[in-house]
Amino acid sequence: MEKIIILDFGSQYTQLIARRIRELNTYCEIKPYNKFPHGEEGIIGVILSGSPYSVNDPQALQCDLSEIRGRYPLLGICYGAQYLAHTNGGRVASSKTREYGKARLVWHDDSDALMKGVRNDSIVWMSHGDSIIDTPDSFRNVGSTADVKNAAYRIEGEETWGVQFHPEVYHSEDGKVVLSNFVMNICGSKGAWTPASFIESTVQQLREKLGDDKVVLALSGGVDSTVAAVLLNKAIGKNLTCIFVDNGLLRYKEFENVLASYAHMGLNVIGVDAKEHFYKNLEGVTDPEKKRKVIGKGFIDIFDQEAHKLKDIKWLAQGTIYPDVIESLSITGMVIKSHHNVGGLPEKMNLQLVEPLRLLFKDEVRRVGRELGITQSLIGRHPFPGPGLGVRILGEVTPEKVRILQEADHYYIQGLIDNDLYDKVWQAGAILLPIRSVGVMGDERTYEYVIALRAVNSTDGMTATWSHLPFDFLGSVSNEIINKVRGVNRVVYDISSKPPSTIEWE
Ligand code: XMP
């Protein structure tokens, strides 16, 4: 398969480069800066990413380009461009007139293959303290900004370019044109990587890899595990058994509804009602991290127990996606993901792992899911934490509190759907607070629970802003919850963003 390799020197934008290239229907992979997959088939071009380092730092990341340069078309971005200049006898330094943020690019040579169609004076995004002050003779300058002379260059006699700016960032007006020139024209990508082609090649690979082996997969009702299951089902049919555990912390009627849609899709699913097991283990547990551990362990125990009833299982399938893979490869080690729900499962079960989505981003998983014919109600679902309502019931979890929260959450989410607001927020949910407040219903004084409503807008959950839901909508949902959910007499709306708050309350 045709692919572009991105060597990652630790820039915050490396994932974005990958996204932009995949938007050109071209497959690409991010590799650590010193792990080029020599000998791999299908490589049509290479990109060197930016980096938090200066090329002059003693700890600056180095890579051996001798087997890459001249062999594949090469594009250095920011640090990548500076690295090429620095290691060829050029001079890179932190100049007084360094640029951060927006600058305007002026082309000197519009016949250059990388610059074709880029508008003169278009805005580009700069984000590094250093600039290339002097270039070796073989470097031909093709673009400058007001303060940076060598904003873009080509190495004569080679298919090698360097750009000081970040074409992958939206602020770079014609950045997409630059990347498309490189990927489509210079590297010669056919642009054939689409959801349909991904499905076809993955199904083929899964058949070869798994043969007649039996596979077990944990379904959660979420997008990733559902798409993974449907893909595997297409490849190996009844040799795939899925297990869906009701931990008693799912949303209103979720177990029944999701099981019905899975059956409708032809999946071989075992539904396990383990509510009592979880409620019992959660008795008296109030600390959020302790709750996560109890719920995670409960899941592993139940899943393991059910999977052992099946015969001859050789593989455990998981819906791991690309951001999880990249995070675990992160070279600077700065990204920390704390939400691993079932880490430890593969080790405990002693099975081989199969992860058909491990190279896809979330929105690509959704596109593949649509192509597979999975309904929008499953594909477009908001993210939901693995520990479920367990981290939305503050303090101790009891079956009665679960009932109250499930009902309140149901009226809230249904209200969002009915008012065309569901797809306008990234995630929404209700939270049950561990306090009661005084109210009055009819002539009676009440003393009941408070429900908090949360809705946020975000792209990846790492940062989030609270959603400005219409007051009329909030008013009617509040009325509905207080009138219909026994045990609640007050509803509040959370207007905190992340950071400094988090999306979940626990
Ligand atoms: P926070 O609360 O950290 O949430 O701002 C960010 C995103 O992660 C989800 N989340 C979890 N997901 N297990 C999960 O699978 C967890 O323990 C967990 N905690 C939070 C949260 O719903 C949001 O989408």
PDB file of C-alpha atoms in Angstrom, residues 211-483:
ATOM      1  CA  GLY A 211      -7.554 -18.114   9.442  1.00  0.00           C
ATOM      2  CA  ASP A 212     -10.045 -20.369  11.228  1.00  0.00           C
ATOM      3  CA  ASP A 213      -9.059 -19.137  14.704  1.00  0.00           C
ATOM      4  CA  LYS A 214     -11.692 -18.054  17.214  1.00  0.00           C
ATOM      5  CA  VAL A 215     -11.724 -14.478  18.479  1.00  0.00           C
ATOM      6  CA  VAL A 216     -13.402 -12.801  21.448  1.00  0.00           C
ATOM      7  CA  LEU A 217     -14.148  -9.079  21.686  1.00  0.00           C
ATOM      8  CA  ALA A 218     -15.535  -6.863  24.452  1.00  0.00           C
ATOM      9  CA  LEU A 219     -18.294  -4.601  23.166  1.00  0.00           C
ATOM     10  CA  SER A 220     -19.049  -1.407  25.056  1.00  0.00           C
ATOM     11  CA  GLY A 221     -21.790   0.135  22.912  1.00  0.00           C
ATOM     12  CA  GLY A 222     -19.278   2.823  21.864  1.00  0.00           C
ATOM     13  CA  VAL A 223     -18.122   3.635  18.352  1.00  0.00           C
ATOM     14  CA  ASP A 224     -14.680   1.988  18.361  1.00  0.00           C
ATOM     15  CA  SER A 225     -15.600  -1.443  19.668  1.00  0.00           C
ATOM     16  CA  THR A 226     -18.707  -1.538  17.458  1.00  0.00           C
ATOM     17  CA  VAL A 227     -16.790  -0.735  14.266  1.00  0.00           C
ATOM     18  CA  ALA A 228     -14.054  -3.225  15.216  1.00  0.00           C
ATOM     19  CA  ALA A 229     -16.696  -5.902  15.752  1.00  0.00           C
ATOM     20  CA  VAL A 230     -18.485  -5.295  12.460  1.00  0.00           C
ATOM     21  CA  LEU A 231     -15.187  -5.330  10.576  1.00  0.00           C
ATOM     22  CA  LEU A 232     -14.135  -8.602  12.210  1.00  0.00           C
ATOM     23  CA  ASN A 233     -17.558 -10.075  11.624  1.00  0.00           C
ATOM     24  CA  LYS A 234     -17.206  -9.286   7.925  1.00  0.00           C
ATOM     25  CA  ALA A 235     -13.820 -11.023   7.903  1.00  0.00           C
ATOM     26  CA  ILE A 236     -14.422 -14.129  10.024  1.00  0.00           C
ATOM     27  CA  GLY A 237     -18.190 -14.282  10.682  1.00  0.00           C
ATOM     28  CA  LYS A 238     -19.239 -16.673  13.418  1.00  0.00           C
ATOM     29  CA  ASN A 239     -15.670 -17.250  14.611  1.00  0.00           C
ATOM     30  CA  LEU A 240     -16.062 -13.889  16.349  1.00  0.00           C
ATOM     31  CA  THR A 241     -17.883 -13.885  19.678  1.00  0.00           C
ATOM     32  CA  CYS A 242     -18.625 -10.550  21.321  1.00  0.00           C
ATOM     33  CA  ILE A 243     -19.304 -10.071  25.008  1.00  0.00           C
ATOM     34  CA  PHE A 244     -21.307  -7.092  26.238  1.00  0.00           C
ATOM     35  CA  VAL A 245     -21.343  -6.695  30.019  1.00  0.00           C
ATOM     36  CA  ASP A 246     -24.084  -4.812  31.851  1.00  0.00           C
ATOM     37  CA  ASN A 247     -22.153  -3.331  34.768  1.00  0.00           C
ATOM     38  CA  GLY A 248     -25.271  -1.609  36.070  1.00  0.00           C
ATOM     39  CA  LEU A 249     -23.723   1.756  35.218  1.00  0.00           C
ATOM     40  CA  LEU A 250     -24.906   2.064  31.624  1.00  0.00           C
ATOM     41  CA  ARG A 251     -27.361   4.667  30.390  1.00  0.00           C
ATOM     42  CA  TYR A 252     -31.158   4.259  30.481  1.00  0.00           C
ATOM     43  CA  LYS A 253     -32.187   0.990  28.764  1.00  0.00           C
ATOM     44  CA  GLU A 254     -28.797   0.984  27.015  1.00  0.00           C
ATOM     45  CA  PHE A 255     -28.122  -2.707  27.562  1.00  0.00           C
ATOM     46  CA  GLU A 256     -31.384  -3.788  25.909  1.00  0.00           C
ATOM     47  CA  ASN A 257     -31.217  -1.244  23.066  1.00  0.00           C
ATOM     48  CA  VAL A 258     -27.608  -1.820  22.151  1.00  0.00           C
ATOM     49  CA  LEU A 259     -27.975  -5.608  22.320  1.00  0.00           C
ATOM     50  CA  ALA A 260     -30.951  -5.356  19.955  1.00  0.00           C
ATOM     51  CA  SER A 261     -29.000  -3.271  17.442  1.00  0.00           C
ATOM     52  CA  TYR A 262     -26.043  -5.646  17.591  1.00  0.00           C
ATOM     53  CA  ALA A 263     -28.323  -8.601  16.923  1.00  0.00           C
ATOM     54  CA  HIS A 264     -29.822  -6.657  14.030  1.00  0.00           C
ATOM     55  CA  MET A 265     -26.327  -6.225  12.552  1.00  0.00           C
ATOM     56  CA  GLY A 266     -25.808  -9.975  12.666  1.00  0.00           C
ATOM     57  CA  LEU A 267     -23.181  -9.973  15.392  1.00  0.00           C
ATOM     58  CA  ASN A 268     -22.755 -12.992  17.594  1.00  0.00           C
ATOM     59  CA  VAL A 269     -23.159 -11.315  21.023  1.00  0.00           C
ATOM     60  CA  ILE A 270     -23.426 -12.662  24.542  1.00  0.00           C
ATOM     61  CA  GLY A 271     -25.057 -10.161  26.901  1.00  0.00           C
ATOM     62  CA  VAL A 272     -24.052 -10.628  30.536  1.00  0.00           C
ATOM     63  CA  ASP A 273     -26.129  -9.099  33.309  1.00  0.00           C
ATOM     64  CA  ALA A 274     -23.530  -8.460  36.019  1.00  0.00           C
ATOM     65  CA  LYS A 275     -25.231  -5.531  37.754  1.00  0.00           C
ATOM     66  CA  GLU A 276     -25.330  -7.150  41.183  1.00  0.00           C
ATOM     67  CA  HIS A 277     -21.640  -8.072  41.052  1.00  0.00           C
ATOM     68  CA  PHE A 278     -20.679  -4.427  40.440  1.00  0.00           C
ATOM     69  CA  TYR A 279     -23.137  -2.917  42.958  1.00  0.00           C
ATOM     70  CA  LYS A 280     -21.871  -5.257  45.626  1.00  0.00           C
ATOM     71  CA  ASN A 281     -18.215  -4.412  44.980  1.00  0.00           C
ATOM     72  CA  LEU A 282     -19.003  -0.698  44.944  1.00  0.00           C
ATOM     73  CA  GLU A 283     -20.670  -0.701  48.356  1.00  0.00           C
ATOM     74  CA  GLY A 284     -19.038   1.895  50.588  1.00  0.00           C
ATOM     75  CA  VAL A 285     -16.587   3.025  47.874  1.00  0.00           C
ATOM     76  CA  THR A 286     -16.509   6.818  47.512  1.00  0.00           C
ATOM     77  CA  ASP A 287     -13.044   7.695  46.190  1.00  0.00           C
ATOM     78  CA  PRO A 288     -13.183   8.286  42.381  1.00  0.00           C
ATOM     79  CA  GLU A 289      -9.942   6.470  41.552  1.00  0.00           C
ATOM     80  CA  LYS A 290     -10.899   3.557  43.796  1.00  0.00           C
ATOM     81  CA  LYS A 291     -14.247   3.356  41.990  1.00  0.00           C
ATOM     82  CA  ARG A 292     -12.474   3.249  38.621  1.00  0.00           C
ATOM     83  CA  LYS A 293     -10.283   0.401  39.878  1.00  0.00           C
ATOM     84  CA  VAL A 294     -13.222  -1.584  41.271  1.00  0.00           C
ATOM     85  CA  ILE A 295     -15.212  -1.156  38.048  1.00  0.00           C
ATOM     86  CA  GLY A 296     -12.198  -1.970  35.826  1.00  0.00           C
ATOM     87  CA  LYS A 297     -11.368  -5.073  37.832  1.00  0.00           C
ATOM     88  CA  GLY A 298     -15.011  -6.165  37.906  1.00  0.00           C
ATOM     89  CA  PHE A 299     -15.087  -5.945  34.137  1.00  0.00           C
ATOM     90  CA  ILE A 300     -11.921  -8.000  33.697  1.00  0.00           C
ATOM     91  CA  ASP A 301     -13.196 -10.673  36.081  1.00  0.00           C
ATOM     92  CA  ILE A 302     -16.585 -11.001  34.395  1.00  0.00           C
ATOM     93  CA  PHE A 303     -15.161 -10.903  30.896  1.00  0.00           C
ATOM     94  CA  ASP A 304     -12.517 -13.476  31.733  1.00  0.00           C
ATOM     95  CA  GLN A 305     -15.114 -15.746  33.319  1.00  0.00           C
ATOM     96  CA  GLU A 306     -17.418 -15.547  30.268  1.00  0.00           C
ATOM     97  CA  ALA A 307     -14.604 -15.935  27.750  1.00  0.00           C
ATOM     98  CA  HIS A 308     -13.448 -19.096  29.520  1.00  0.00           C
ATOM     99  CA  LYS A 309     -16.829 -20.672  28.839  1.00  0.00           C
ATOM    100  CA  LEU A 310     -16.059 -20.379  25.123  1.00  0.00           C
ATOM    101  CA  LYS A 311     -13.931 -23.044  23.504  1.00  0.00           C
ATOM    102  CA  ASP A 312     -10.585 -22.675  21.697  1.00  0.00           C
ATOM    103  CA  ILE A 313     -10.326 -18.894  21.760  1.00  0.00           C
ATOM    104  CA  LYS A 314      -6.937 -17.749  20.440  1.00  0.00           C
ATOM    105  CA  TRP A 315      -7.348 -13.989  19.997  1.00  0.00           C
ATOM    106  CA  LEU A 316      -8.606 -11.007  21.934  1.00  0.00           C
ATOM    107  CA  ALA A 317      -9.824  -8.171  19.674  1.00  0.00           C
ATOM    108  CA  GLN A 318      -9.766  -4.572  20.885  1.00  0.00           C
ATOM    109  CA  GLY A 319     -10.983  -1.281  19.444  1.00  0.00           C
ATOM    110  CA  THR A 320      -7.694   0.550  20.090  1.00  0.00           C
ATOM    111  CA  ILE A 321      -7.348   3.603  17.827  1.00  0.00           C
ATOM    112  CA  TYR A 322      -4.375   5.609  16.515  1.00  0.00           C
ATOM    113  CA  PRO A 323      -4.185   8.370  19.145  1.00  0.00           C
ATOM    114  CA  ASP A 324      -3.755   5.657  21.835  1.00  0.00           C
ATOM    115  CA  VAL A 325      -0.988   4.054  19.795  1.00  0.00           C
ATOM    116  CA  ILE A 326       0.795   7.349  19.166  1.00  0.00           C
ATOM    117  CA  GLU A 327       0.499   8.344  22.802  1.00  0.00           C
ATOM    118  CA  SER A 328       2.145   5.160  23.888  1.00  0.00           C
ATOM    119  CA  LEU A 329       4.941   5.852  21.387  1.00  0.00           C
ATOM    120  CA  SER A 330       5.249   9.512  22.382  1.00  0.00           C
ATOM    121  CA  ILE A 331       8.936  10.390  22.215  1.00  0.00           C
ATOM    122  CA  THR A 332       8.823  13.305  24.584  1.00  0.00           C
ATOM    123  CA  GLY A 333       6.635  11.385  27.007  1.00  0.00           C
ATOM    124  CA  MET A 334       4.593  14.517  27.710  1.00  0.00           C
ATOM    125  CA  VAL A 335       1.140  13.170  26.922  1.00  0.00           C
ATOM    126  CA  ILE A 336      -0.369  11.207  29.739  1.00  0.00           C
ATOM    127  CA  LYS A 337      -3.568   9.295  29.273  1.00  0.00           C
ATOM    128  CA  SER A 338      -5.181   8.258  32.458  1.00  0.00           C
ATOM    129  CA  HIS A 339      -8.316   6.590  31.140  1.00  0.00           C
ATOM    130  CA  HIS A 340      -7.228   3.053  30.402  1.00  0.00           C
ATOM    131  CA  ASN A 341     -10.223   0.999  31.481  1.00  0.00           C
ATOM    132  CA  VAL A 342      -9.144  -2.540  30.844  1.00  0.00           C
ATOM    133  CA  GLY A 343      -5.381  -2.392  30.734  1.00  0.00           C
ATOM    134  CA  GLY A 344      -4.236  -5.768  32.003  1.00  0.00           C
ATOM    135  CA  LEU A 345      -6.889  -7.756  30.161  1.00  0.00           C
ATOM    136  CA  PRO A 346      -4.600  -9.164  27.421  1.00  0.00           C
ATOM    137  CA  GLU A 347      -1.959 -10.188  29.977  1.00  0.00           C
ATOM    138  CA  LYS A 348      -4.482 -11.852  32.237  1.00  0.00           C
ATOM    139  CA  MET A 349      -6.100 -13.832  29.451  1.00  0.00           C
ATOM    140  CA  ASN A 350      -2.911 -14.904  27.711  1.00  0.00           C
ATOM    141  CA  LEU A 351      -4.379 -14.375  24.249  1.00  0.00           C
ATOM    142  CA  GLN A 352      -2.885 -12.792  21.151  1.00  0.00           C
ATOM    143  CA  LEU A 353      -4.119  -9.279  20.409  1.00  0.00           C
ATOM    144  CA  VAL A 354      -5.831  -8.147  17.218  1.00  0.00           C
ATOM    145  CA  GLU A 355      -6.574  -4.428  16.819  1.00  0.00           C
ATOM    146  CA  PRO A 356      -8.047  -3.680  13.384  1.00  0.00           C
ATOM    147  CA  LEU A 357      -8.472   0.069  14.010  1.00  0.00           C
ATOM    148  CA  ARG A 358      -5.082   0.810  15.522  1.00  0.00           C
ATOM    149  CA  LEU A 359      -4.071   3.018  12.603  1.00  0.00           C
ATOM    150  CA  LEU A 360      -7.236   5.133  12.373  1.00  0.00           C
ATOM    151  CA  PHE A 361      -8.188   8.465  13.887  1.00  0.00           C
ATOM    152  CA  LYS A 362     -11.607   8.776  15.534  1.00  0.00           C
ATOM    153  CA  ASP A 363     -13.313  10.512  12.621  1.00  0.00           C
ATOM    154  CA  GLU A 364     -11.861   7.906  10.260  1.00  0.00           C
ATOM    155  CA  VAL A 365     -13.346   5.174  12.464  1.00  0.00           C
ATOM    156  CA  ARG A 366     -16.695   6.933  12.060  1.00  0.00           C
ATOM    157  CA  ARG A 367     -16.304   7.119   8.268  1.00  0.00           C
ATOM    158  CA  VAL A 368     -15.442   3.421   8.134  1.00  0.00           C
ATOM    159  CA  GLY A 369     -18.433   2.672  10.369  1.00  0.00           C
ATOM    160  CA  ARG A 370     -20.773   4.549   8.027  1.00  0.00           C
ATOM    161  CA  GLU A 371     -19.323   2.743   5.036  1.00  0.00           C
ATOM    162  CA  LEU A 372     -20.012  -0.543   6.872  1.00  0.00           C
ATOM    163  CA  GLY A 373     -23.650   0.523   7.200  1.00  0.00           C
ATOM    164  CA  ILE A 374     -23.710   0.995  10.980  1.00  0.00           C
ATOM    165  CA  THR A 375     -26.566   3.288  12.024  1.00  0.00           C
ATOM    166  CA  GLN A 376     -25.933   6.948  12.851  1.00  0.00           C
ATOM    167  CA  SER A 377     -27.369   6.392  16.348  1.00  0.00           C
ATOM    168  CA  LEU A 378     -24.353   4.186  17.121  1.00  0.00           C
ATOM    169  CA  ILE A 379     -21.752   6.054  15.048  1.00  0.00           C
ATOM    170  CA  GLY A 380     -22.675   9.555  16.190  1.00  0.00           C
ATOM    171  CA  ARG A 381     -22.841   8.780  19.905  1.00  0.00           C
ATOM    172  CA  HIS A 382     -21.197  11.053  22.415  1.00  0.00           C
ATOM    173  CA  PRO A 383     -18.155   9.644  24.203  1.00  0.00           C
ATOM    174  CA  PHE A 384     -19.075   7.835  27.408  1.00  0.00           C
ATOM    175  CA  PRO A 385     -16.530   6.952  30.110  1.00  0.00           C
ATOM    176  CA  GLY A 386     -15.671   3.292  30.647  1.00  0.00           C
ATOM    177  CA  PRO A 387     -16.707   3.440  34.342  1.00  0.00           C
ATOM    178  CA  GLY A 388     -20.035   4.843  33.132  1.00  0.00           C
ATOM    179  CA  LEU A 389     -22.459   6.419  35.572  1.00  0.00           C
ATOM    180  CA  GLY A 390     -20.125   5.243  38.331  1.00  0.00           C
ATOM    181  CA  VAL A 391     -18.134   8.472  37.917  1.00  0.00           C
ATOM    182  CA  ARG A 392     -21.264  10.583  37.482  1.00  0.00           C
ATOM    183  CA  ILE A 393     -22.773   9.552  40.793  1.00  0.00           C
ATOM    184  CA  LEU A 394     -20.603  11.500  43.182  1.00  0.00           C
ATOM    185  CA  GLY A 395     -19.826   9.518  46.318  1.00  0.00           C
ATOM    186  CA  GLU A 396     -21.209   6.048  46.936  1.00  0.00           C
ATOM    187  CA  VAL A 397     -23.050   4.286  44.102  1.00  0.00           C
ATOM    188  CA  THR A 398     -26.339   2.566  44.954  1.00  0.00           C
ATOM    189  CA  PRO A 399     -28.948   0.969  42.651  1.00  0.00           C
ATOM    190  CA  GLU A 400     -31.469   3.654  43.641  1.00  0.00           C
ATOM    191  CA  LYS A 401     -29.078   6.453  42.687  1.00  0.00           C
ATOM    192  CA  VAL A 402     -28.390   4.696  39.389  1.00  0.00           C
ATOM    193  CA  ARG A 403     -32.143   4.642  38.693  1.00  0.00           C
ATOM    194  CA  ILE A 404     -32.464   8.369  39.424  1.00  0.00           C
ATOM    195  CA  LEU A 405     -29.490   9.313  37.270  1.00  0.00           C
ATOM    196  CA  GLN A 406     -30.461   7.045  34.377  1.00  0.00           C
ATOM    197  CA  GLU A 407     -33.915   8.643  34.215  1.00  0.00           C
ATOM    198  CA  ALA A 408     -32.645  12.222  34.527  1.00  0.00           C
ATOM    199  CA  ASP A 409     -29.936  11.614  31.911  1.00  0.00           C
ATOM    200  CA  HIS A 410     -32.497  10.046  29.580  1.00  0.00           C
ATOM    201  CA  TYR A 411     -34.801  13.099  29.622  1.00  0.00           C
ATOM    202  CA  TYR A 412     -31.787  15.378  29.113  1.00  0.00           C
ATOM    203  CA  ILE A 413     -30.284  13.432  26.189  1.00  0.00           C
ATOM    204  CA  GLN A 414     -33.678  12.842  24.554  1.00  0.00           C
ATOM    205  CA  GLY A 415     -34.345  16.584  24.887  1.00  0.00           C
ATOM    206  CA  LEU A 416     -31.067  17.364  23.137  1.00  0.00           C
ATOM    207  CA  ILE A 417     -31.965  14.985  20.313  1.00  0.00           C
ATOM    208  CA  ASP A 418     -35.503  16.335  19.944  1.00  0.00           C
ATOM    209  CA  ASN A 419     -34.221  19.909  19.793  1.00  0.00           C
ATOM    210  CA  ASP A 420     -31.447  19.203  17.257  1.00  0.00           C
ATOM    211  CA  LEU A 421     -28.820  20.001  19.853  1.00  0.00           C
ATOM    212  CA  TYR A 422     -27.288  16.539  20.339  1.00  0.00           C
ATOM    213  CA  ASP A 423     -24.914  16.765  17.370  1.00  0.00           C
ATOM    214  CA  LYS A 424     -24.000  20.345  18.220  1.00  0.00           C
ATOM    215  CA  VAL A 425     -22.307  19.364  21.483  1.00  0.00           C
ATOM    216  CA  TRP A 426     -19.334  17.035  21.802  1.00  0.00           C
ATOM    217  CA  GLN A 427     -20.441  15.341  24.987  1.00  0.00           C
ATOM    218  CA  ALA A 428     -23.357  15.718  27.376  1.00  0.00           C
ATOM    219  CA  GLY A 429     -24.560  13.953  30.473  1.00  0.00           C
ATOM    220  CA  ALA A 430     -26.260  14.358  33.824  1.00  0.00           C
ATOM    221  CA  ILE A 431     -24.509  14.099  37.183  1.00  0.00           C
ATOM    222  CA  LEU A 432     -26.082  13.141  40.513  1.00  0.00           C
ATOM    223  CA  LEU A 433     -24.758  15.263  43.349  1.00  0.00           C
ATOM    224  CA  PRO A 434     -24.350  13.723  46.810  1.00  0.00           C
ATOM    225  CA  ILE A 435     -26.421  16.442  48.505  1.00  0.00           C
ATOM    226  CA  ARG A 436     -30.078  17.107  49.039  1.00  0.00           C
ATOM    227  CA  SER A 437     -31.769  20.457  49.021  1.00  0.00           C
ATOM    228  CA  VAL A 438     -35.126  21.749  50.181  1.00  0.00           C
ATOM    229  CA  GLY A 439     -37.958  22.251  47.721  1.00  0.00           C
ATOM    230  CA  VAL A 440     -41.720  22.495  47.651  1.00  0.00           C
ATOM    231  CA  MET A 441     -44.105  20.375  45.593  1.00  0.00           C
ATOM    232  CA  GLY A 442     -47.821  21.102  45.972  1.00  0.00           C
ATOM    233  CA  ASP A 443     -48.137  21.969  49.652  1.00  0.00           C
ATOM    234  CA  GLU A 444     -45.383  19.652  50.702  1.00  0.00           C
ATOM    235  CA  ARG A 445     -41.837  20.427  51.674  1.00  0.00           C
ATOM    236  CA  THR A 446     -39.388  18.140  49.841  1.00  0.00           C
ATOM    237  CA  TYR A 447     -35.781  17.277  50.633  1.00  0.00           C
ATOM    238  CA  GLU A 448     -34.284  15.603  47.591  1.00  0.00           C
ATOM    239  CA  TYR A 449     -31.311  15.221  45.278  1.00  0.00           C
ATOM    240  CA  VAL A 450     -29.745  17.790  42.943  1.00  0.00           C
ATOM    241  CA  ILE A 451     -28.974  16.915  39.312  1.00  0.00           C
ATOM    242  CA  ALA A 452     -26.270  18.824  37.432  1.00  0.00           C
ATOM    243  CA  LEU A 453     -26.409  18.949  33.637  1.00  0.00           C
ATOM    244  CA  ARG A 454     -23.142  19.098  31.680  1.00  0.00           C
ATOM    245  CA  ALA A 455     -22.545  19.747  27.973  1.00  0.00           C
ATOM    246  CA  VAL A 456     -19.216  20.619  26.386  1.00  0.00           C
ATOM    247  CA  ASN A 457     -17.699  21.406  23.035  1.00  0.00           C
ATOM    248  CA  SER A 458     -14.317  19.934  22.299  1.00  0.00           C
ATOM    249  CA  THR A 459     -12.311  18.238  19.573  1.00  0.00           C
ATOM    250  CA  ASP A 460     -10.510  15.574  21.560  1.00  0.00           C
ATOM    251  CA  GLY A 461     -11.614  15.895  25.181  1.00  0.00           C
ATOM    252  CA  MET A 462      -8.215  17.276  26.226  1.00  0.00           C
ATOM    253  CA  THR A 463      -9.640  20.781  26.475  1.00  0.00           C
ATOM    254  CA  ALA A 464     -13.309  21.724  26.429  1.00  0.00           C
ATOM    255  CA  THR A 465     -15.607  24.718  26.715  1.00  0.00           C
ATOM    256  CA  TRP A 466     -19.060  24.547  28.258  1.00  0.00           C
ATOM    257  CA  SER A 467     -21.829  24.628  25.669  1.00  0.00           C
ATOM    258  CA  HIS A 468     -24.122  27.646  25.564  1.00  0.00           C
ATOM    259  CA  LEU A 469     -27.358  25.681  25.443  1.00  0.00           C
ATOM    260  CA  PRO A 470     -30.476  27.847  25.006  1.00  0.00           C
ATOM    261  CA  PHE A 471     -32.100  28.902  28.312  1.00  0.00           C
ATOM    262  CA  ASP A 472     -35.530  27.828  27.047  1.00  0.00           C
ATOM    263  CA  PHE A 473     -34.228  24.344  26.445  1.00  0.00           C
ATOM    264  CA  LEU A 474     -32.538  24.165  29.866  1.00  0.00           C
ATOM    265  CA  GLY A 475     -35.746  25.437  31.480  1.00  0.00           C
ATOM    266  CA  SER A 476     -37.931  22.794  29.888  1.00  0.00           C
ATOM    267  CA  VAL A 477     -35.501  19.950  30.632  1.00  0.00           C
ATOM    268  CA  SER A 478     -35.296  21.079  34.247  1.00  0.00           C
ATOM    269  CA  ASN A 479     -39.105  21.005  34.516  1.00  0.00           C
ATOM    270  CA  GLU A 480     -39.307  17.601  32.909  1.00  0.00           C
ATOM    271  CA  ILE A 481     -36.683  16.068  35.192  1.00  0.00           C
ATOM    272  CA  ILE A 482     -38.170  17.514  38.382  1.00  0.00           C
ATOM    273  CA  ASN A 483     -41.710  16.501  37.397  1.00  0.00           C
TER     274      ASN A 483
END
